[in-house]
Coordinates of C-alpha atoms in Angstrom, one line a residue:
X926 CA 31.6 -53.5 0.3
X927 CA 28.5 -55.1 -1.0
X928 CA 26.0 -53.2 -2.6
X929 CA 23.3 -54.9 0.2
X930 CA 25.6 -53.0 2.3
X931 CA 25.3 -49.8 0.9
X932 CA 21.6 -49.7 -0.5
X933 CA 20.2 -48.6 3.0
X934 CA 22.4 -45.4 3.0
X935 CA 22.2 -44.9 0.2
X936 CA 18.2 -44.4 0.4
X937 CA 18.8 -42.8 3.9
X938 CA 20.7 -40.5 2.6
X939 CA 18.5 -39.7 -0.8
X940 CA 15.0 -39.0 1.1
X941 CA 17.3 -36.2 2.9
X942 CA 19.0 -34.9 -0.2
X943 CA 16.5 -34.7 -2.2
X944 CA 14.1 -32.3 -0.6
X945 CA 13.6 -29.3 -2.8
X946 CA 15.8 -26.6 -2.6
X947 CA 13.4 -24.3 -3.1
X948 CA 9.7 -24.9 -2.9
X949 CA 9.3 -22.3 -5.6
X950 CA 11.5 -20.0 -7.5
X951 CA 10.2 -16.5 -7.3
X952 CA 7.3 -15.4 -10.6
X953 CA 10.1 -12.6 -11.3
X954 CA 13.5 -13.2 -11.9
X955 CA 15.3 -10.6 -9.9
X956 CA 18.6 -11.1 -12.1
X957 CA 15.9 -9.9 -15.0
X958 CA 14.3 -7.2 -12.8
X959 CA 18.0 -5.9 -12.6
X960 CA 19.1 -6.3 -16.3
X961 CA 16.4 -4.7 -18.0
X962 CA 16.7 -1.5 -14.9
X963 CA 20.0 -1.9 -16.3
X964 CA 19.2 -1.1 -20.0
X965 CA 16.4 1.6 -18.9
X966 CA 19.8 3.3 -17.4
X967 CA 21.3 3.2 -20.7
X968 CA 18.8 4.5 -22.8
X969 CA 17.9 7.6 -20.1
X970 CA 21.4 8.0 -20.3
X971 CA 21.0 8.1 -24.4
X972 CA 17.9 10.0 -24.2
X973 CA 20.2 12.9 -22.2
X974 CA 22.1 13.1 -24.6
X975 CA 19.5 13.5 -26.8
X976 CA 17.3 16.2 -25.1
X977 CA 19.9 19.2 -26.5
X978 CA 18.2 18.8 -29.8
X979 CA 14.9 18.4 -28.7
X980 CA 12.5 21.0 -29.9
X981 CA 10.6 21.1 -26.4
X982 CA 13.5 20.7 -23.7
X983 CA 11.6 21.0 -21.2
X984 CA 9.5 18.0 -21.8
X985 CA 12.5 16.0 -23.5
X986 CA 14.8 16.6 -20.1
X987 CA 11.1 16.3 -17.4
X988 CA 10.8 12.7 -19.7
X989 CA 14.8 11.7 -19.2
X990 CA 14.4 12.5 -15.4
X991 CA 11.4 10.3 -15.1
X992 CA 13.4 7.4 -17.1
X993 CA 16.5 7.8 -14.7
X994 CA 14.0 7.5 -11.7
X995 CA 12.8 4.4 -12.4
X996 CA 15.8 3.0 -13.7
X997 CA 17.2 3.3 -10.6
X998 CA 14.1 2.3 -8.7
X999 CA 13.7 -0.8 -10.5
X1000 CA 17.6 -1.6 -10.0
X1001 CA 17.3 -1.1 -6.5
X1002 CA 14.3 -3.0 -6.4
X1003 CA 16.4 -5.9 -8.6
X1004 CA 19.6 -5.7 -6.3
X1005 CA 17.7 -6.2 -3.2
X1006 CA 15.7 -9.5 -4.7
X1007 CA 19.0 -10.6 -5.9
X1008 CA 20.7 -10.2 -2.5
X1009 CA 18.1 -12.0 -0.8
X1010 CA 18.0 -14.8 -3.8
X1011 CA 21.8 -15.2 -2.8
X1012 CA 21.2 -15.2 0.8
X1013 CA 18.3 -18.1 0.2
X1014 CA 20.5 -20.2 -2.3
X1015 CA 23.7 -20.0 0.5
X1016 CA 21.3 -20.6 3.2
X1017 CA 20.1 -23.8 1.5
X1018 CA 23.1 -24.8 0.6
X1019 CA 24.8 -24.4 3.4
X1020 CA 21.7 -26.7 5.2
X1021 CA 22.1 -29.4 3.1
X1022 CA 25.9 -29.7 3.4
X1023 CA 26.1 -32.8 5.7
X1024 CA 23.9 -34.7 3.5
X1025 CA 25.4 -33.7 0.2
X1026 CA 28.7 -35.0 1.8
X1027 CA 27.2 -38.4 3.3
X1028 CA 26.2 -39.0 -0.4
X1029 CA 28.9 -38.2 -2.4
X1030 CA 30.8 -40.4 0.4
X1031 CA 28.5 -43.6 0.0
X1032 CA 28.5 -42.4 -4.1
X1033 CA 32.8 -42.7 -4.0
X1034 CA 32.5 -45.6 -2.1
X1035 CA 30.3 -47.4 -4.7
X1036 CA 32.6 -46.0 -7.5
X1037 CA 35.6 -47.7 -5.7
X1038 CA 34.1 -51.2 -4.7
X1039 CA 34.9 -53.9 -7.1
X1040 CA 31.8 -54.8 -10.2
X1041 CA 31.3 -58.4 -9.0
X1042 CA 31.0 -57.4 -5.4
X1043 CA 28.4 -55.1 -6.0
X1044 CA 26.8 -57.6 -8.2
X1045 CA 26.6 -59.9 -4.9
X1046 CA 23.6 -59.6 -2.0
X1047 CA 23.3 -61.2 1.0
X1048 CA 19.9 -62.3 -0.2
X1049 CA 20.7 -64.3 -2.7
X1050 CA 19.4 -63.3 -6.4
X1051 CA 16.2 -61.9 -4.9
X1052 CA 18.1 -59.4 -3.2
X1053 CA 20.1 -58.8 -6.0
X1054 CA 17.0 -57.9 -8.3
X1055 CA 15.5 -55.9 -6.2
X1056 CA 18.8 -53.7 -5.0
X1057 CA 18.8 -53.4 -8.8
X1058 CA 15.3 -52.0 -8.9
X1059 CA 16.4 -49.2 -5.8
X1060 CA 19.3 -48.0 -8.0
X1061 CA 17.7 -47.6 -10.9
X1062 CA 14.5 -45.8 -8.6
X1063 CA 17.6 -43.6 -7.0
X1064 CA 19.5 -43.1 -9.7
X1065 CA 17.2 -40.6 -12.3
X1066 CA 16.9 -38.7 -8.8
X1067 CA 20.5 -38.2 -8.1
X1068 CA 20.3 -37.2 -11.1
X1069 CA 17.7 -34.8 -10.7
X1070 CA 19.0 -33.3 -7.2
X1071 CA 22.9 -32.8 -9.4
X1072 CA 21.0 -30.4 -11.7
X1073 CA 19.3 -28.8 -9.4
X1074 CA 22.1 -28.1 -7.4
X1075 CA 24.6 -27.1 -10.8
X1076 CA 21.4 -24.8 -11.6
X1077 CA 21.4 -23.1 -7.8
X1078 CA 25.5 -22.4 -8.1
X1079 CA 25.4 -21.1 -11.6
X1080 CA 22.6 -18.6 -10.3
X1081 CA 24.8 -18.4 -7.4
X1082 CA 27.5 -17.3 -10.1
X1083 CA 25.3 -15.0 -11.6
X1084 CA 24.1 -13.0 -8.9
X1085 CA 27.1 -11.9 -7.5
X1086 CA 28.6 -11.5 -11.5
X1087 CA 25.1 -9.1 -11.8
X1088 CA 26.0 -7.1 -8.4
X1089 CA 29.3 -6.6 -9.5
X1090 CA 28.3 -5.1 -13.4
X1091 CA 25.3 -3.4 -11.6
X1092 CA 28.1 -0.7 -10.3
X1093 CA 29.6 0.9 -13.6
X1094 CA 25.6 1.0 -14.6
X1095 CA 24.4 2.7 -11.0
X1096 CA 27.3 5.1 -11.0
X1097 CA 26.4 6.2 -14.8
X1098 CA 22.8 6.2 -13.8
X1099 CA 23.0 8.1 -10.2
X1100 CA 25.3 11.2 -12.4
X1101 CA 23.1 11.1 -15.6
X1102 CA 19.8 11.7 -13.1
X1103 CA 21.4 14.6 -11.0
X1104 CA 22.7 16.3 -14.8
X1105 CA 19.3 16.2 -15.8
X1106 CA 18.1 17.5 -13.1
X1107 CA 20.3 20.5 -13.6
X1108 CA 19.5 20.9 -16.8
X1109 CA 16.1 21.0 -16.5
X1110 CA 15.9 23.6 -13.8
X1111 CA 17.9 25.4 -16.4
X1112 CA 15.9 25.2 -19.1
X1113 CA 12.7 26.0 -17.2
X1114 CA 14.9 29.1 -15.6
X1115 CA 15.2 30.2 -19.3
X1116 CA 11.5 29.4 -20.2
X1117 CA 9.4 31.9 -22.0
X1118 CA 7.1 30.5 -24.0
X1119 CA 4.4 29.4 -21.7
X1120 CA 0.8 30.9 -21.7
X1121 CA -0.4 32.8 -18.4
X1122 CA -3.9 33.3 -17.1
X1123 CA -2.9 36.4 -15.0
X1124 CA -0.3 38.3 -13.1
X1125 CA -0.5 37.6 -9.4
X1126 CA -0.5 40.6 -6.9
X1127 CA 2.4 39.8 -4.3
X1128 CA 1.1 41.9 -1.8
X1129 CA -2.0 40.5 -2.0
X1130 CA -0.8 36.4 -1.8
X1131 CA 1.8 37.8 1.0
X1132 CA -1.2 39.1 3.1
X1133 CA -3.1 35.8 2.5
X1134 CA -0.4 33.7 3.7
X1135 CA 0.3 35.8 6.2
X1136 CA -3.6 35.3 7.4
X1137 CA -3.5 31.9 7.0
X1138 CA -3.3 29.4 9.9
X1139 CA -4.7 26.4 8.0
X1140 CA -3.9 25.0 4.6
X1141 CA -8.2 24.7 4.1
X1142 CA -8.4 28.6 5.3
X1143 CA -5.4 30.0 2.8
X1144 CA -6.8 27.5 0.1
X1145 CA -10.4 29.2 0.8
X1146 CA -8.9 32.6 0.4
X1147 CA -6.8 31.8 -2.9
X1148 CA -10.7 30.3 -4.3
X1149 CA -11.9 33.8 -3.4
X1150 CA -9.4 35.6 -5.4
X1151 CA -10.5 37.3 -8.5
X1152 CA -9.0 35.4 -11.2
X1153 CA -10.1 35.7 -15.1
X1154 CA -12.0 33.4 -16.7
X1155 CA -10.9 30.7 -19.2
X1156 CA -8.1 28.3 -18.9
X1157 CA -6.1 26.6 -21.3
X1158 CA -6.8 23.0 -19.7
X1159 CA -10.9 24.2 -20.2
X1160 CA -10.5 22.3 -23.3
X1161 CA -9.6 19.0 -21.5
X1162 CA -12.5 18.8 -18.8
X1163 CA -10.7 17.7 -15.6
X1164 CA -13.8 15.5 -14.7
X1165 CA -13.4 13.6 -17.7
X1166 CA -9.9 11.8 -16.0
X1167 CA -11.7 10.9 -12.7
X1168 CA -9.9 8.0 -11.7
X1169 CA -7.4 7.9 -14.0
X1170 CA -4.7 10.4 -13.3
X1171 CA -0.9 9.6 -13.0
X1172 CA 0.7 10.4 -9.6
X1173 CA 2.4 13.7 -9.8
X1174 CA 5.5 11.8 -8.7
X1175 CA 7.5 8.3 -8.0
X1176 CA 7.0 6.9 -4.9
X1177 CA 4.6 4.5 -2.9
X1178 CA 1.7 6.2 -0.5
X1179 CA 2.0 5.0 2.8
X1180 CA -0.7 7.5 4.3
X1181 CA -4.2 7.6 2.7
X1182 CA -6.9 9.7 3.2
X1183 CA -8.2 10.6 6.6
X1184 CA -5.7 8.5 7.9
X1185 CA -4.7 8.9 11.7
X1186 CA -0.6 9.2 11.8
X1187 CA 1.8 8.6 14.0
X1188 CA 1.2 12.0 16.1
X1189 CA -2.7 11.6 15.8
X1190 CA -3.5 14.0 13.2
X1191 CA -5.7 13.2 10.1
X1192 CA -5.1 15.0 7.0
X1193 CA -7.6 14.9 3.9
X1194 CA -5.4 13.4 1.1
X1195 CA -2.4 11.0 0.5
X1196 CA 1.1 11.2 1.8
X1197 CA 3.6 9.4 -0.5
X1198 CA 7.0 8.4 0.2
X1199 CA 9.7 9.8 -2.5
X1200 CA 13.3 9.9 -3.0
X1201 CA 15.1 12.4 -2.1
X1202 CA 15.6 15.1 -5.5
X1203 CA 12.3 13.1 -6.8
X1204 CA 10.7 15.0 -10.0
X1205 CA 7.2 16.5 -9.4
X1206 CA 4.9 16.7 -12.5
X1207 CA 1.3 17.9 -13.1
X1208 CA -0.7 15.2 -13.9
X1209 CA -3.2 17.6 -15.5
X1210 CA -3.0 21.2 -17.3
X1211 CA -3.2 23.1 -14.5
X1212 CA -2.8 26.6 -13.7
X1213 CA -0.5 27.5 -11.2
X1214 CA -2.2 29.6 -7.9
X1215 CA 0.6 29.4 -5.6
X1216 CA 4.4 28.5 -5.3
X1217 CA 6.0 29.2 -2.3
X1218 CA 6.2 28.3 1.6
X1219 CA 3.4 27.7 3.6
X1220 CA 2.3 26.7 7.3
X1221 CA 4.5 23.7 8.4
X1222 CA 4.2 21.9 5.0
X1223 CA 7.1 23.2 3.6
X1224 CA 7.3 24.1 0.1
X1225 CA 3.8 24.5 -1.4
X1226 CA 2.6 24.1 -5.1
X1227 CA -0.8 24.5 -5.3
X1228 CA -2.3 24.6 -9.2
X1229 CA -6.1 24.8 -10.9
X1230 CA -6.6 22.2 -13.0
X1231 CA -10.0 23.0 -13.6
X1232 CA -13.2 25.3 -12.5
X1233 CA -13.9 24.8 -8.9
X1234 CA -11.2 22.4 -8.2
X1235 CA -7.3 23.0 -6.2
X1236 CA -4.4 20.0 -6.4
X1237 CA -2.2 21.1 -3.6
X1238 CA 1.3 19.5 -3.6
X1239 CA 3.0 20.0 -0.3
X1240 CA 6.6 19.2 0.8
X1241 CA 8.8 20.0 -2.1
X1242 CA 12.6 21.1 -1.9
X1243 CA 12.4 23.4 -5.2
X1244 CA 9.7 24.7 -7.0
X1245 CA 9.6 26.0 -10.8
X1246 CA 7.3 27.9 -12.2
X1247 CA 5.5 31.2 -11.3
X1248 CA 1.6 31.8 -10.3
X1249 CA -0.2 32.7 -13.3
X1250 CA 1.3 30.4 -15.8
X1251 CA -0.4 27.5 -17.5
X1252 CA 1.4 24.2 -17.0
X1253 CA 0.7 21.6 -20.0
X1254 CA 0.4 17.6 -18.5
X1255 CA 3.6 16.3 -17.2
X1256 CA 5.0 19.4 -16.3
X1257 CA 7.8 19.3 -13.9
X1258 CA 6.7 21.8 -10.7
X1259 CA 9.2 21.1 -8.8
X1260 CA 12.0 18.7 -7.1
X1261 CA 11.1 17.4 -3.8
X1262 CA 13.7 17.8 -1.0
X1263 CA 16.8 16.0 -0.2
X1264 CA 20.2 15.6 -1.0
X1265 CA 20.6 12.9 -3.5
X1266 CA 24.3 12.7 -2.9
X1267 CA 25.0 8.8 -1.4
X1268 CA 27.2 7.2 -3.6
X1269 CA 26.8 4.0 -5.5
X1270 CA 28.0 1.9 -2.3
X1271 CA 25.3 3.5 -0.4
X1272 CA 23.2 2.7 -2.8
X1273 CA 24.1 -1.0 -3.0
X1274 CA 23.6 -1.6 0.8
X1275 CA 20.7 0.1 1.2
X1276 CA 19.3 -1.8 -1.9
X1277 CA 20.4 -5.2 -0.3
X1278 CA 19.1 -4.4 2.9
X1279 CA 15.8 -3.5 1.8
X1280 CA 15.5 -0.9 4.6
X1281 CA 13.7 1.7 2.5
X1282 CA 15.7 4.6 3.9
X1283 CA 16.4 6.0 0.2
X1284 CA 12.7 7.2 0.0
X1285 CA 12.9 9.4 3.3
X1286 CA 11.0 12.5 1.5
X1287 CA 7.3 12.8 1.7
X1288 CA 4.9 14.2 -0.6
X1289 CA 1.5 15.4 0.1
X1290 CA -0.9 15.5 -2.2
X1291 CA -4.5 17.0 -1.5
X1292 CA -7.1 17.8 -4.2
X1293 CA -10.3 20.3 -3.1
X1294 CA -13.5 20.4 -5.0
X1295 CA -15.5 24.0 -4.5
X1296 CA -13.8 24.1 -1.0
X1297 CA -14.0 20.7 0.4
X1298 CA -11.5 18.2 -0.1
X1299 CA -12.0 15.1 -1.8
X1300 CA -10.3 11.3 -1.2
X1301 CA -7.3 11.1 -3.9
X1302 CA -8.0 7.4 -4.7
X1303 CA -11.3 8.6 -6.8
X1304 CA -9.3 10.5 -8.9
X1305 CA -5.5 8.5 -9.3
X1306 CA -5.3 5.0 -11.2
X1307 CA -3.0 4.2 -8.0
X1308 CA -3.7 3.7 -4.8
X1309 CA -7.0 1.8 -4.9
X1310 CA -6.4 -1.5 -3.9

């Protein structure tokens, strides 16, 4: 076959082929989101270890918690980029199969078709030079479209190699966080050391939750309480933070303040979405005013972190702690509630579905300034785009 012959499907085929792939690759390489949630496993898994001969515990193990947390978030995160970079790459792939095959069919017939045929054009030497000029014109992209598509199957390769790694890591990663979870409530069970502000009068908080049909109304009454004067974090003025504090736990708000919900009802502060078993820490030194059950919220920590102002924590599965004492920043206060118990297949499927059913706990978080509550996003870093 003459190459005058084969020039226009050749071209046909080419403005076809080589269409991108991809119009663009994504800013963050899921395979490196992975890996390096990958090595934060490892090195909570280390740090563990390491927490036994820690001279605070407590902070060592509340730290390693943290660490597994968003190892395992940001792996999850990575896996379900991943899955849908593979899904893209087959997809594509699998689009462009027709015309892939029309040219390496018009490629092999070239390859069999005798030199001084080729070299002959209907045209005459005009046609000659100028089916010259097209090959050389289609040639650098053939070339072009080959390496893209050698650079789409080794990611191909590597995506499913990552997924496959990702289990030893996850399964490590999913134990290590639920034995430091145990070990922390341990240690803070065993806790001694920690200044208290005062002694609190059961009978007294049992009649004020008892009178309580509002969380405003039994945060009123706890205000009214007689409690001494002076607290630990009076050193560390609250105000001076405004805007700046670190959300008590991991998660991502989907309710903000004065927001209407799904039944109608507004509440003054943020409602975040955790994982089940998800740490709780005090972003502040706080003192602590109330653990315990309250209205429909659940498991209620409510803590002082300074004169005139309440940080109520609502939802939580287990609380640590008792009222009185004098949490330092990043204390844990409690777990929220949940049974982190799915295994590392469930973990793989919902990470590649993307469905978001892992963070099914919710965390309220209200703060009150002499009574009134105030919108969250003043005082967190997050939450205020």
């Amino acid at each position: 076959m003459r190459l005058g012959h084969l020039l226009p499907r050749l071209a046909g085929v080419v403005l076809v082929v080589l269409t991108p792939t991809f119009a663009a690759r994504a800013q963050m390489d899921p395979t490196e989101t992975a890996k390096a949630a990958m090595l934060a496993l490892d090195k909570a898994t280390v740090a563990l270890a390491e927490a036994e001969k820690s001279n605070d515990r407590i902070s060592a193990l509340t730290q390693t918690v943290q660490a597994y947390e968003e190892g395992l978030a940001g792996l999850r995160d990575g896996l379900r980029r991943a899955s849908l970079r593979e899904a893209s790459i087959q997809g594509a792939l699998s689009a462009e199969s027709d015309q892939l095959s029309q040219l390496l069919g018009v490629l092999q017939t070239i390859e069999r078709a005798p030199e001084p045929a080729l070299l002959v054009h209907p045209a005459g030497p005009i046609g000659t030079a100028r089916s010259g000029m097209i090959l050389s014109d289609v040639a650098p992209a053939l070339q072009r479209k080959a390496e893209n598509l050698r650079r789409d199957l080794e990611e191909l390769q590597t995506l499913r190699a990552l997924q496959e790694n990702a289990v030893d890591t996850l399964k490590t990663g999913l134990e290590g966080a639920q034995d430091a979870r145990f070990e922390l409530s341990l240690a803070i069970a065993r806790r001694t050391e920690l200044p208290r502000r005062f002694v609190a009068d059961d009978a007294r908080m049992k009649t004020l939750v008892e009178s309580a049909d509002t969380l405003a109304s039994f945060a009123d009454g706890l205000m009214s309480e007689p409690v001494p004067q002076g607290n630990a974090a009076d050193t560390q003025d609250f105000t001076s933070v405004k805007g700046r504090l670190a959300m008590p736990a991991l998660g991502q708000i989907i309710r903000r303040y004065d927001e209407v919900d799904a039944a109608g009802v507004r509440r003054p502060g943020y409602v975040i979405a955790t994982r089940p078993m998800a740490i709780v820490t005090t972003p502040w030194p706080a003192t602590i005013r109330y653990l315990g059950p309250l209205l429909d919220y659940g498991n209620v920590a409510i803590v002082e972190p300074g004169d005139g102002y309440l940080m109520v924590l609502a939802g939580l599965g287990q609380l640590y702690g008792e009222v009185g004492e004098v949490l330092p920043k990043g204390a844990p206060i409690g777990l929220m509630a949940g049974a982190d118990v799915s295994g590392d297949q469930a973990f793989l499927i919902a990470a590649e579905q993307g469905t978001g059913a892992d963070a099914s706990e919710t965390l309220y978080i209200e703060i009150r300034e002499n009574g009134t509550p105030v919108d969250p996003s003043n005082w967190f870093a997050a939450g205020k785009e």
